[in-house]
PDB file of C-alpha atoms and ligand atoms in Angstrom:
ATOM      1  CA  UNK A   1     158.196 116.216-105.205  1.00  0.00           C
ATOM      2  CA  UNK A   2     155.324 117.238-106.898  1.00  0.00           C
ATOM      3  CA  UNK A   3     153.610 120.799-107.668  1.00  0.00           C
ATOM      4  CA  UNK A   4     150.520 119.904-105.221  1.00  0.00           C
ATOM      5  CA  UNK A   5     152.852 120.833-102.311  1.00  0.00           C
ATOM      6  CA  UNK A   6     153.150 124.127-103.281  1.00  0.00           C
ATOM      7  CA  UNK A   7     151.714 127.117-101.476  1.00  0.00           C
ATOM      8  CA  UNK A   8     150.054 129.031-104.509  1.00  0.00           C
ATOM      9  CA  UNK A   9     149.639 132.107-101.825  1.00  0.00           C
ATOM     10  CA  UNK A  10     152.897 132.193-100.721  1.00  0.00           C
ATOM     11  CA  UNK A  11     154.521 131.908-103.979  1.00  0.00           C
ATOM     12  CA  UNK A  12     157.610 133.971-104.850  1.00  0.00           C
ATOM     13  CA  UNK A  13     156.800 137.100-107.569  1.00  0.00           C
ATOM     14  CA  UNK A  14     160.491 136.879-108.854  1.00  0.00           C
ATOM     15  CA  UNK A  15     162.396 134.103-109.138  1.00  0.00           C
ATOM     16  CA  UNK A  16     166.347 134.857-110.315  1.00  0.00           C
ATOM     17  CA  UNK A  17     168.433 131.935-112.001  1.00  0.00           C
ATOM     18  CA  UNK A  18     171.837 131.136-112.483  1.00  0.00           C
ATOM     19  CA  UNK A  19     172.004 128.539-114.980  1.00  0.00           C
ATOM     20  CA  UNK A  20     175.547 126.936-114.313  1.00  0.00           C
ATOM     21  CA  UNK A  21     177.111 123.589-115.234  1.00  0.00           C
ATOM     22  CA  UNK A  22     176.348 123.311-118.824  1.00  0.00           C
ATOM     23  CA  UNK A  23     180.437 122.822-119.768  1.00  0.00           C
ATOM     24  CA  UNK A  24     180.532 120.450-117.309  1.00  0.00           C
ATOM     25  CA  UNK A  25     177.594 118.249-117.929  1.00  0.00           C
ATOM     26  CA  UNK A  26     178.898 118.253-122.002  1.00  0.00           C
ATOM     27  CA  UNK A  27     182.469 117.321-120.760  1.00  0.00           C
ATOM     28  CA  UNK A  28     181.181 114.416-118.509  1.00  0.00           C
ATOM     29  CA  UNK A  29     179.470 113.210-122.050  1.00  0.00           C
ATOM     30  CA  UNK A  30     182.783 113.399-123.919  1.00  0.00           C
ATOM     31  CA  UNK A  31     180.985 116.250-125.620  1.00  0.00           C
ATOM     32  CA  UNK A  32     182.075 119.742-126.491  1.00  0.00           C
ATOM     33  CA  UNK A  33     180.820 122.446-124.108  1.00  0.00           C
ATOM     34  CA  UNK A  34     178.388 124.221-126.742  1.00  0.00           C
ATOM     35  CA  UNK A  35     176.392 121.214-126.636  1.00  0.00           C
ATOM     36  CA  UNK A  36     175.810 121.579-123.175  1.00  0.00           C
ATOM     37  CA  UNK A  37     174.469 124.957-123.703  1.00  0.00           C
ATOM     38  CA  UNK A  38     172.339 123.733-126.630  1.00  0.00           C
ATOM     39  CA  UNK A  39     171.007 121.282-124.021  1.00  0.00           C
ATOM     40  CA  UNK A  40     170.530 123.953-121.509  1.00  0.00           C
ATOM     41  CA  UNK A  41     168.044 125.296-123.986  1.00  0.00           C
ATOM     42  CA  UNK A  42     165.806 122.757-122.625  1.00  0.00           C
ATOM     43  CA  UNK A  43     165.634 123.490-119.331  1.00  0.00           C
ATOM     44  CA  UNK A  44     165.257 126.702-120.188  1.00  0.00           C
ATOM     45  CA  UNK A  45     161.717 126.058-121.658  1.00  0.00           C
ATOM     46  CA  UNK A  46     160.949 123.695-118.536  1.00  0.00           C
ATOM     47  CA  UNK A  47     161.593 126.660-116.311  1.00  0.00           C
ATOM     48  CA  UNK A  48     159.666 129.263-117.699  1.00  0.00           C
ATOM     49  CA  UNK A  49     156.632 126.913-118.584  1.00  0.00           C
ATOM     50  CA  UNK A  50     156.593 125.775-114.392  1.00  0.00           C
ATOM     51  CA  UNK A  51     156.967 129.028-113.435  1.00  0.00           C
ATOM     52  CA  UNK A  52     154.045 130.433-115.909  1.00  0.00           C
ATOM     53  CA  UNK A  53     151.870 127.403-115.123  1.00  0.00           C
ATOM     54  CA  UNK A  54     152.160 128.424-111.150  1.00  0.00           C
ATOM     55  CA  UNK A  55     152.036 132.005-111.795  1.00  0.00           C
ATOM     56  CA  UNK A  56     155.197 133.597-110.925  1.00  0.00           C
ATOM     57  CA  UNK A  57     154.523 136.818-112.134  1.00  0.00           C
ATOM     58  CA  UNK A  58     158.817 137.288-113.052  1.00  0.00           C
ATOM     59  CA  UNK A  59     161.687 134.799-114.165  1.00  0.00           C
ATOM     60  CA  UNK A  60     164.970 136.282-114.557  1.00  0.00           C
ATOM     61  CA  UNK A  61     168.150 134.076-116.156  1.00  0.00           C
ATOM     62  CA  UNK A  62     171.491 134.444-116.244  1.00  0.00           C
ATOM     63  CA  UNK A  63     171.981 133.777-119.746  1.00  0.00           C
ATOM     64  CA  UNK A  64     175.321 135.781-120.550  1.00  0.00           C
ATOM     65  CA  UNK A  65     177.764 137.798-118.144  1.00  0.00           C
ATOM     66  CA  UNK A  66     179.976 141.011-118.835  1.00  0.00           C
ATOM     67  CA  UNK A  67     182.779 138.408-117.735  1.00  0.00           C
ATOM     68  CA  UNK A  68     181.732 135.607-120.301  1.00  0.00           C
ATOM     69  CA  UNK A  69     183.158 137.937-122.852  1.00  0.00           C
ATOM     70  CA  UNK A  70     186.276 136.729-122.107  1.00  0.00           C
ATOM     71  CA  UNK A  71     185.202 132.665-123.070  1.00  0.00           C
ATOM     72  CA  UNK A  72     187.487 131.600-125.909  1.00  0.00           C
ATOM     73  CA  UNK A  73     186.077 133.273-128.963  1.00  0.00           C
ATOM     74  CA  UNK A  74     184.048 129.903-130.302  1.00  0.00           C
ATOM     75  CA  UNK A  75     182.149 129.770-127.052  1.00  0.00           C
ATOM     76  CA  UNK A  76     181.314 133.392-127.557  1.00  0.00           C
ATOM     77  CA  UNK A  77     180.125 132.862-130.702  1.00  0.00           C
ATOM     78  CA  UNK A  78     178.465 129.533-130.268  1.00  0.00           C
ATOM     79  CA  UNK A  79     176.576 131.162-127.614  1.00  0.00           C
ATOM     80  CA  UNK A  80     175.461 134.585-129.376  1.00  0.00           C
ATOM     81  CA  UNK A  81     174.358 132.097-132.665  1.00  0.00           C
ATOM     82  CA  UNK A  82     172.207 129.840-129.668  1.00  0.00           C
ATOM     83  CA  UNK A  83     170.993 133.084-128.325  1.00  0.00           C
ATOM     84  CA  UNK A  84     169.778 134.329-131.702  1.00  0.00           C
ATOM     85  CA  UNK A  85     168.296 131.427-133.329  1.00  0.00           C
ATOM     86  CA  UNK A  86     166.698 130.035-129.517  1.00  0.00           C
ATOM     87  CA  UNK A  87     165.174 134.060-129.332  1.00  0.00           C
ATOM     88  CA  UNK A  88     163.485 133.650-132.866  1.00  0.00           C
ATOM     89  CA  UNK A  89     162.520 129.881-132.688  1.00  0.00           C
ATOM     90  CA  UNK A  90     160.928 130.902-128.812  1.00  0.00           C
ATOM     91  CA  UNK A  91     158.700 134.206-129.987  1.00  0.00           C
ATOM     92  CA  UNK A  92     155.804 132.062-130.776  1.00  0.00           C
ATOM     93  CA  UNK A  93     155.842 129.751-127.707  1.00  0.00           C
ATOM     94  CA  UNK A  94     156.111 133.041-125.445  1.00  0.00           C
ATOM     95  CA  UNK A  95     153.175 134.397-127.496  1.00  0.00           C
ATOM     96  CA  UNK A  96     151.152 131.387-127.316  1.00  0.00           C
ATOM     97  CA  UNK A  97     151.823 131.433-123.638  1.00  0.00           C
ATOM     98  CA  UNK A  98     150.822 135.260-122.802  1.00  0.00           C
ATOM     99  CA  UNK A  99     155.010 135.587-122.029  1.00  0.00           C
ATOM    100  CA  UNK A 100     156.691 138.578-122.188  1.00  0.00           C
ATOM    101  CA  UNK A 101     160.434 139.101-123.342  1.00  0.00           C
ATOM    102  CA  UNK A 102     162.874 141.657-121.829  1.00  0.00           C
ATOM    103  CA  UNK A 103     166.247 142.240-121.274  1.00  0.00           C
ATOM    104  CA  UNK A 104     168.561 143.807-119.041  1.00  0.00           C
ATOM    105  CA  UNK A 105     172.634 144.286-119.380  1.00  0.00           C
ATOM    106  CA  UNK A 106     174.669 146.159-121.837  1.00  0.00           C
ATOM    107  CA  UNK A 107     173.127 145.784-125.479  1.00  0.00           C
ATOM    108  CA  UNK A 108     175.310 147.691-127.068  1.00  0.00           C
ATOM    109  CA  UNK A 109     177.652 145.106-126.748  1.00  0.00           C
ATOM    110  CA  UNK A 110     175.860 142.491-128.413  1.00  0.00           C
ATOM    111  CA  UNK A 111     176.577 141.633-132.250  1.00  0.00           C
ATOM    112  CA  UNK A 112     173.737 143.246-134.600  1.00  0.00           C
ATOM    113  CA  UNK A 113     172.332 139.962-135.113  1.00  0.00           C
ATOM    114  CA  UNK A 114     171.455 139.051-131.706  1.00  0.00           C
ATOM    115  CA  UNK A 115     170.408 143.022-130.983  1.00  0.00           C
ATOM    116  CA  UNK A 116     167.819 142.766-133.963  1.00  0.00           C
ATOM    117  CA  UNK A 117     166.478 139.607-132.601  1.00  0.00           C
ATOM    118  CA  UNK A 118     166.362 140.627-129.091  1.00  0.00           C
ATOM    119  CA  UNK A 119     164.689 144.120-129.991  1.00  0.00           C
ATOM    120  CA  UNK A 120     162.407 142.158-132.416  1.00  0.00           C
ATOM    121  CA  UNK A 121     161.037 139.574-129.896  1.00  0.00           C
ATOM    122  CA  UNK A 122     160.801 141.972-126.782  1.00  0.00           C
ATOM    123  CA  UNK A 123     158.343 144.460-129.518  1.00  0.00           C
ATOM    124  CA  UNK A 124     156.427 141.363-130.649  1.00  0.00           C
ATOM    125  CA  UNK A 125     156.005 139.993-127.008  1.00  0.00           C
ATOM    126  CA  UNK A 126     155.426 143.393-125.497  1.00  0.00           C
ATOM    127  CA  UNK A 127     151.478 143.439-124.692  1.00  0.00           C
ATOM    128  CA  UNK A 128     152.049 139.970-122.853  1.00  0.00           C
ATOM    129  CA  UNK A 129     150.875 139.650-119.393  1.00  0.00           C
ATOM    130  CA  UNK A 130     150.843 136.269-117.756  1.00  0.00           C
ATOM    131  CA  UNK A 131     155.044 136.553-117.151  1.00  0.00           C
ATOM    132  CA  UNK A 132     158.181 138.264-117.712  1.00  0.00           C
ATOM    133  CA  UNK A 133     161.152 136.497-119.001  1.00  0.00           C
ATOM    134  CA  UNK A 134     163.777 138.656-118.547  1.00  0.00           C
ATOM    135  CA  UNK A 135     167.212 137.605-120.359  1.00  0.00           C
ATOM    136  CA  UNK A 136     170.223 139.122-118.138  1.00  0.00           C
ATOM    137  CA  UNK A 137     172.515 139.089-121.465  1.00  0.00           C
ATOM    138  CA  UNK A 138     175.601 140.907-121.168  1.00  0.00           C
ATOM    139  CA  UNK A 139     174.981 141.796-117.875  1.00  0.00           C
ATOM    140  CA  UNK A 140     176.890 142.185-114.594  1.00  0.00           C
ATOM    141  CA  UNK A 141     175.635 143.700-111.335  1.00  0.00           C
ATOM    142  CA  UNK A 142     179.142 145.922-110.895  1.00  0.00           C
ATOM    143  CA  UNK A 143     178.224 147.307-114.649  1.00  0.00           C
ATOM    144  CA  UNK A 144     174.694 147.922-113.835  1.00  0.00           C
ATOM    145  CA  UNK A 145     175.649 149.836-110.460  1.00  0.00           C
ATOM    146  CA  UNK A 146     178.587 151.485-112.055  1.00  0.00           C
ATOM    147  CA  UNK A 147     176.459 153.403-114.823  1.00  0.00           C
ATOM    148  CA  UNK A 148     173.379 153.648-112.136  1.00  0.00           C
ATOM    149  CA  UNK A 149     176.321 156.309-109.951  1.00  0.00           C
ATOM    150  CA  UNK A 150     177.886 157.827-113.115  1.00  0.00           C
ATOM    151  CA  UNK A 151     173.618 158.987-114.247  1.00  0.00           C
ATOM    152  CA  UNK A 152     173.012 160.333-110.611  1.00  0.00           C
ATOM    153  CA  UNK A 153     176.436 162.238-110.259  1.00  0.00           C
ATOM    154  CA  UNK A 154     175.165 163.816-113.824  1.00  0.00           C
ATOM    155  CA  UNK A 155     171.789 164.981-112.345  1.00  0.00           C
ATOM    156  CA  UNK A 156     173.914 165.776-108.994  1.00  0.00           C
ATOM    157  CA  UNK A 157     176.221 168.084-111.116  1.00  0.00           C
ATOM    158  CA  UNK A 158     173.336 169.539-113.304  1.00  0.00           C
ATOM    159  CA  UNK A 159     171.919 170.499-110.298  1.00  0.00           C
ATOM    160  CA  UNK A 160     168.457 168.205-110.684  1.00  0.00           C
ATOM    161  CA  UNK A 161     168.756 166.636-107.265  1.00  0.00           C
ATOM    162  CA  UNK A 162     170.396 167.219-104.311  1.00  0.00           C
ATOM    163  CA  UNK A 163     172.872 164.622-102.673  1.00  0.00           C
ATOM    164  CA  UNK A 164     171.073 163.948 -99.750  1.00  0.00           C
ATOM    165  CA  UNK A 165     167.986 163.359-101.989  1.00  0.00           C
ATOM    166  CA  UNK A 166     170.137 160.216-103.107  1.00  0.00           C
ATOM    167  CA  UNK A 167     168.862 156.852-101.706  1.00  0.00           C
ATOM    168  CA  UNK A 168     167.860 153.552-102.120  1.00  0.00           C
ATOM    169  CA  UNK A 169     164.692 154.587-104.200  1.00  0.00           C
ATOM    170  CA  UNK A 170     166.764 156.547-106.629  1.00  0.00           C
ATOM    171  CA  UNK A 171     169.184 153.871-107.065  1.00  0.00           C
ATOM    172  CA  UNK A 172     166.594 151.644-107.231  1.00  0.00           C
ATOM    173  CA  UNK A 173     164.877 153.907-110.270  1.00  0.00           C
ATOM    174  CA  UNK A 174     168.281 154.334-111.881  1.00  0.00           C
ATOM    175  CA  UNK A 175     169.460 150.751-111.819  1.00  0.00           C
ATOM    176  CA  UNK A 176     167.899 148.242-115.465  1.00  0.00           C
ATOM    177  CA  UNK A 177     166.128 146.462-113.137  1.00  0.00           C
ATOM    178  CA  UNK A 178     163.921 148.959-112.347  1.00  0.00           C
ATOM    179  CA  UNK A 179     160.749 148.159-113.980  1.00  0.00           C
ATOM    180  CA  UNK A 180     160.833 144.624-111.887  1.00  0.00           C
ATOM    181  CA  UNK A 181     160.138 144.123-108.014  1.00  0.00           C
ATOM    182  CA  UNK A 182     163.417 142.503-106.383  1.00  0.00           C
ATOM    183  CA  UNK A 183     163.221 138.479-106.905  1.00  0.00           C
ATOM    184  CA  UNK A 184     162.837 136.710-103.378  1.00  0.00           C
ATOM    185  CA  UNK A 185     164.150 133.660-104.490  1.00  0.00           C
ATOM    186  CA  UNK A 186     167.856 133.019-106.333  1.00  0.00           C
ATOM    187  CA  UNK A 187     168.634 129.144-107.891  1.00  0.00           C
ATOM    188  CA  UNK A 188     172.425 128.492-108.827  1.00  0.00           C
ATOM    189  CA  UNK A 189     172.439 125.105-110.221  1.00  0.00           C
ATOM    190  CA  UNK A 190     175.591 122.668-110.489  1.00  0.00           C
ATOM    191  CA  UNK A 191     176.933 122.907-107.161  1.00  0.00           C
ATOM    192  CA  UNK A 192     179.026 126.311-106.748  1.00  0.00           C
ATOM    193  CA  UNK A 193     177.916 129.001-104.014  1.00  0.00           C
ATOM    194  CA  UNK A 194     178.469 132.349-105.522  1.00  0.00           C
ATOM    195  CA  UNK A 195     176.812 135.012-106.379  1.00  0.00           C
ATOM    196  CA  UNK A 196     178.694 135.484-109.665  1.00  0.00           C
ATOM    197  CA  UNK A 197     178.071 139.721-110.314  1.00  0.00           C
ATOM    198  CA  UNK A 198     174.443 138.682-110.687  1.00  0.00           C
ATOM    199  CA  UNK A 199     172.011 141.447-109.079  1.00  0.00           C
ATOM    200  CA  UNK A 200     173.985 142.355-106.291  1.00  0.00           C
ATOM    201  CA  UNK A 201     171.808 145.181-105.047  1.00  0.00           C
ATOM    202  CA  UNK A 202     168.530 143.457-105.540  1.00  0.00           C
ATOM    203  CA  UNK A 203     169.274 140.446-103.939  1.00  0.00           C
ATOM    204  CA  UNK A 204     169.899 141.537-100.656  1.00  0.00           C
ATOM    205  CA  UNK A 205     167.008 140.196 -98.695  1.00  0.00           C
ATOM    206  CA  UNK A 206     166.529 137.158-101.391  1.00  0.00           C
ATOM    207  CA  UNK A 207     166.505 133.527-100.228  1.00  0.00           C
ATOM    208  CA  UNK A 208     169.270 131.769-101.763  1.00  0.00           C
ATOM    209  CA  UNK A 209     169.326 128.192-102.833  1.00  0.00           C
ATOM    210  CA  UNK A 210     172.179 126.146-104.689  1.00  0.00           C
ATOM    211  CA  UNK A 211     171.459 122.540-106.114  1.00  0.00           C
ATOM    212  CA  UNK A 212     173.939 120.197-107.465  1.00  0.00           C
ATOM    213  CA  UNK A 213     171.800 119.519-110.535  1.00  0.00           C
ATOM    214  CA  UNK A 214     173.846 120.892-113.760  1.00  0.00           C
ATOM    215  CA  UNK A 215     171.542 123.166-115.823  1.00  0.00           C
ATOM    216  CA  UNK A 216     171.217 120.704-118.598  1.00  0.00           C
ATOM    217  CA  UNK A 217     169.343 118.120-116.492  1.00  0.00           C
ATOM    218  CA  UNK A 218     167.493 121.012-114.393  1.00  0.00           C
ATOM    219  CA  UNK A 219     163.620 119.795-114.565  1.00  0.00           C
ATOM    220  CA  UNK A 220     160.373 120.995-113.482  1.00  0.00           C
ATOM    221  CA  UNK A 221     160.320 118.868-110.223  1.00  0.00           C
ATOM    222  CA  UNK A 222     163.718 120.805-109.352  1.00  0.00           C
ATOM    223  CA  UNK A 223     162.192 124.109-109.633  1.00  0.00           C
ATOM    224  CA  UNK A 224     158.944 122.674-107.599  1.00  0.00           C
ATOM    225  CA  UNK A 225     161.826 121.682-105.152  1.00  0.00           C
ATOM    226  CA  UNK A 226     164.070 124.967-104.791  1.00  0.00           C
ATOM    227  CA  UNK A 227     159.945 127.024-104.730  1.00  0.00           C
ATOM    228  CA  UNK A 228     158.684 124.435-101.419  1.00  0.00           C
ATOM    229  CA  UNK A 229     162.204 125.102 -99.906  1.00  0.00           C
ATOM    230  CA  UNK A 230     162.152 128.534-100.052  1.00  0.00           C
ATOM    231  CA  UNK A 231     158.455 128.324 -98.445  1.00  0.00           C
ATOM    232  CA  UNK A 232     160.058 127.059 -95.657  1.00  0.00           C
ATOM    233  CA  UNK A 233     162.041 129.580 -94.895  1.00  0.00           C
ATOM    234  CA  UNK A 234     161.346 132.243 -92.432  1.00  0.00           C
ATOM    235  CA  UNK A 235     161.827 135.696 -93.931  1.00  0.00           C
ATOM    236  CA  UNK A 236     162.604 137.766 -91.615  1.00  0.00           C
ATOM    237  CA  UNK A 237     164.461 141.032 -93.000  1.00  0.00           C
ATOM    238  CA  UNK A 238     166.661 141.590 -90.122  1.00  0.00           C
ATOM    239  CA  UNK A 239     163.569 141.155 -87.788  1.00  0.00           C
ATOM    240  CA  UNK A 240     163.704 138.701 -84.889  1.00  0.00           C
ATOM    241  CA  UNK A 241     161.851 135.050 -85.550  1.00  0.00           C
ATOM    242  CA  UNK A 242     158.951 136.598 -82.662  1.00  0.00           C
ATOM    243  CA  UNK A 243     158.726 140.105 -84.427  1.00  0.00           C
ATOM    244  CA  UNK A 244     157.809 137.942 -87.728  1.00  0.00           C
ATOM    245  CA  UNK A 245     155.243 135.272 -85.341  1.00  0.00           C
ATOM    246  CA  UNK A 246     153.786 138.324 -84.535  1.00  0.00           C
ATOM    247  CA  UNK A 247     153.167 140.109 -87.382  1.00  0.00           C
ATOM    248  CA  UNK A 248     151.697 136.975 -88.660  1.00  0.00           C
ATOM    249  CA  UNK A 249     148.947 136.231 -85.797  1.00  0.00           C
ATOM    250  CA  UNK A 250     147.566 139.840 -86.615  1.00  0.00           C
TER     251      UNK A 250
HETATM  252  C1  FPP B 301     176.900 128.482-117.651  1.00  0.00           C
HETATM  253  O1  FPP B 301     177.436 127.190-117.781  1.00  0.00           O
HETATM  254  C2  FPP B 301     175.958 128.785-118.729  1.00  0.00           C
HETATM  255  C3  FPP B 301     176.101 129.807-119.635  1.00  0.00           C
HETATM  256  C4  FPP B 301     177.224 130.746-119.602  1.00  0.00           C
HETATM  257  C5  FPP B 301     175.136 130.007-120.731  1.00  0.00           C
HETATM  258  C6  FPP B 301     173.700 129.701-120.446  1.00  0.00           C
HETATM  259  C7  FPP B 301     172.918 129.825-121.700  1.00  0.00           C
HETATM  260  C8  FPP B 301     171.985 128.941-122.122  1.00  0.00           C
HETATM  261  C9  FPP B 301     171.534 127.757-121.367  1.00  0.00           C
HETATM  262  C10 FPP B 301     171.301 129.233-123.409  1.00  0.00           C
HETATM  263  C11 FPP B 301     170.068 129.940-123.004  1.00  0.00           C
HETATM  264  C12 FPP B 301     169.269 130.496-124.045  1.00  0.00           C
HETATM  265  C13 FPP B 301     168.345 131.460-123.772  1.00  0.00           C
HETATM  266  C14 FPP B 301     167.510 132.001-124.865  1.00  0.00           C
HETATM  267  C15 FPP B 301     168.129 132.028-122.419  1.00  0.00           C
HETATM  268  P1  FPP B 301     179.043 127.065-117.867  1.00  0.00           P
HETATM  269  O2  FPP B 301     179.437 127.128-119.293  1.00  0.00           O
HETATM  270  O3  FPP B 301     179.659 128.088-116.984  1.00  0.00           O
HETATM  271  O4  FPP B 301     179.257 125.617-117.297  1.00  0.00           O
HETATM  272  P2  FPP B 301     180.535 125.112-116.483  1.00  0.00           P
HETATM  273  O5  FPP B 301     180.566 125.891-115.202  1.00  0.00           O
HETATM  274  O6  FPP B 301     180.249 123.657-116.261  1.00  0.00           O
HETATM  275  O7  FPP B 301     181.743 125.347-117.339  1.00  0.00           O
END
C-alpha cells in the first residue's frame, strides 16, 4: 500500500481517530499499560505528518474521554504528565510544519499543568495554516451535546431565539466543534466497533473504518490504507447508488 494510490482530489477534509489498544499492545509485551501510551506517542506523530504531507486540511484524536476519568488514578496521571510534556516537546515540530493546535472537551477539568500547556501551544501555533490538530481531551460527545441544549434553552428563555428557530445549524454553531467541517472519515484502531461517545452528532454521514492494528504499531501505510478504503466507498447520504451516478455524469 503505498501513498501513490491515493486520490489527492477526493481526499477526505477531516479525518477523526480513535486511538485504541495501547493497554493491550503494553500487556502483550509484559509491559505496564503507560508504556503503551508512551508508544502511542509515536504514531501519533506518523499520523499527523501523513495526513499534513497529503493535505488533509483537519485531524482530530481521541486522546482523553470524560469516561477515562474513571482509569485507576496512575493511568490518569501517567496520561495528563504524557499529555503535558508530549504538548511542549511537539510545539516546535507543529510550527516547523505550518500545524495548528486546538482542543475541544471540557478544560476546566484538566490539572493546571496540562491547561497552561494546552493554552500555551494552541496561542503559539495559532497563525498555522497547513492543518489542524485538534486534541479531543476530556471530551465526550453526550457532554458536548448536553451543554450545546442547556446554552440554547438559555437564549430560548431570554427570549433571543425562538424554538422553532432551533435546528441543526444552531446546534451545529453551539456544539465545540463548531469552528471544524464534520470529518468524513472515522479510524478506530485495535479491533473494537464502537463509537465510544466520540462526535456523535458530527459523525452521522462519516465513513467508518475499524482496523485490528493496536495504536502503538499504527503506521503511515495504515492511514494510506483506511484513506484508499474510504475512496472506495460510495457516499451516498441517504440517496440511491443512481441518484449519486447521476449527479456525478453532470
Ligand atoms: C486508548 O488505549 C488510548 C488512550 C486512552 C490514550 C491515547 C493517548 C495517547 C496515545 C497519547 C497521545 C498524546 C497526544 C499529545 C495526543 P487503551 O488504554 O484504551 O487501550 P486498551 O483498550 O488496550 O486498554
Amino acid at each position: 500500500m503505498s501513498k501513490d494510490q491515493i486520490d489527492i482530489a477526493k481526499l477526505p477534509k477531516h479525518i477523526a481517530v480513535i486511538m485504541d489498544g495501547n493497554g493491550r499492545w503494553a500487556k502483550a509485551q509484559g509491559m505496564m499499560r503507560v508504556f503503551g501510551h508512551s508508544s502511542g506517542v509515536k504514531s501519533v506523530r506518523e499520523v499527523s505528518e501523513g495526513c499534513a504531507e497529503l493535505g488533509v486540511e483537519y485531524l482530530t484524536l481521541y486522546a482523553f474521554s470524560t469516561e477515562n476519568w474513571n482509569r485507576p488514578q496512575v493511568e490518569v496521571n501517567a496520561l495528563m504528565t504524557l499529555l503535558v510534556k508530549t504538548i511542549k516537546k511537539e510545539t516546535a515540530t507543529l510550527m516547523k510544519n505550518d500545524i495548528k493546535l486546538d482542543a475541544i472537551g471540557d478544560r476546566s477539568m484538566l490539572p493546571k499543568e496540562c491547561l497552561e500547556e494546552l493554552n500555551e501551544a494552541i496561542e503559539t501555533t495559532r497563525n498555522n495554516s497547513r492543518m489542524t490538530l485538534i486534541l479531543a481531551l476530556s471530551y465526550s460527545s453526550k457532554w458536548d451535546i448536553v451543554n450545546a441544549t442547556r446554552k440554547i434553552a438559555q437564549m430560548a428563555k431570554e427570549g433571543d431565539i425562538e424554538p422553532e428557530e432551533i435546528g441543526e445549524e444552531l446546534i451545529n454553531k453551539t456544539l465545540t466543534t463548531h469552528k471544524y467541517p464534520h470529518p468524513e472519515l472515522m479510524i478506530r484502531t485495535s479491533g473494537e466497533l464502537r463509537i465510544s461517545n466520540f462526535l456523535l452528532w458530527e459523525l452521522a454521514y462519516s465513513e467508518l473504518y475499524f482496523t485490528d492494528v493496536l495504536w502503538p504499531d499504527f503506521r503511515k501505510k495504515d492511514l494510506y490504507e483506511a484513506i484508499l478504503e474510504y475512496q472506495n466507498r460510495e457516499r451516498r447520504f441517504g440517496k440511491t447508488s443512481e441518484q449519486i451516478s447521476e449527479l456525478k455524469s453532470k
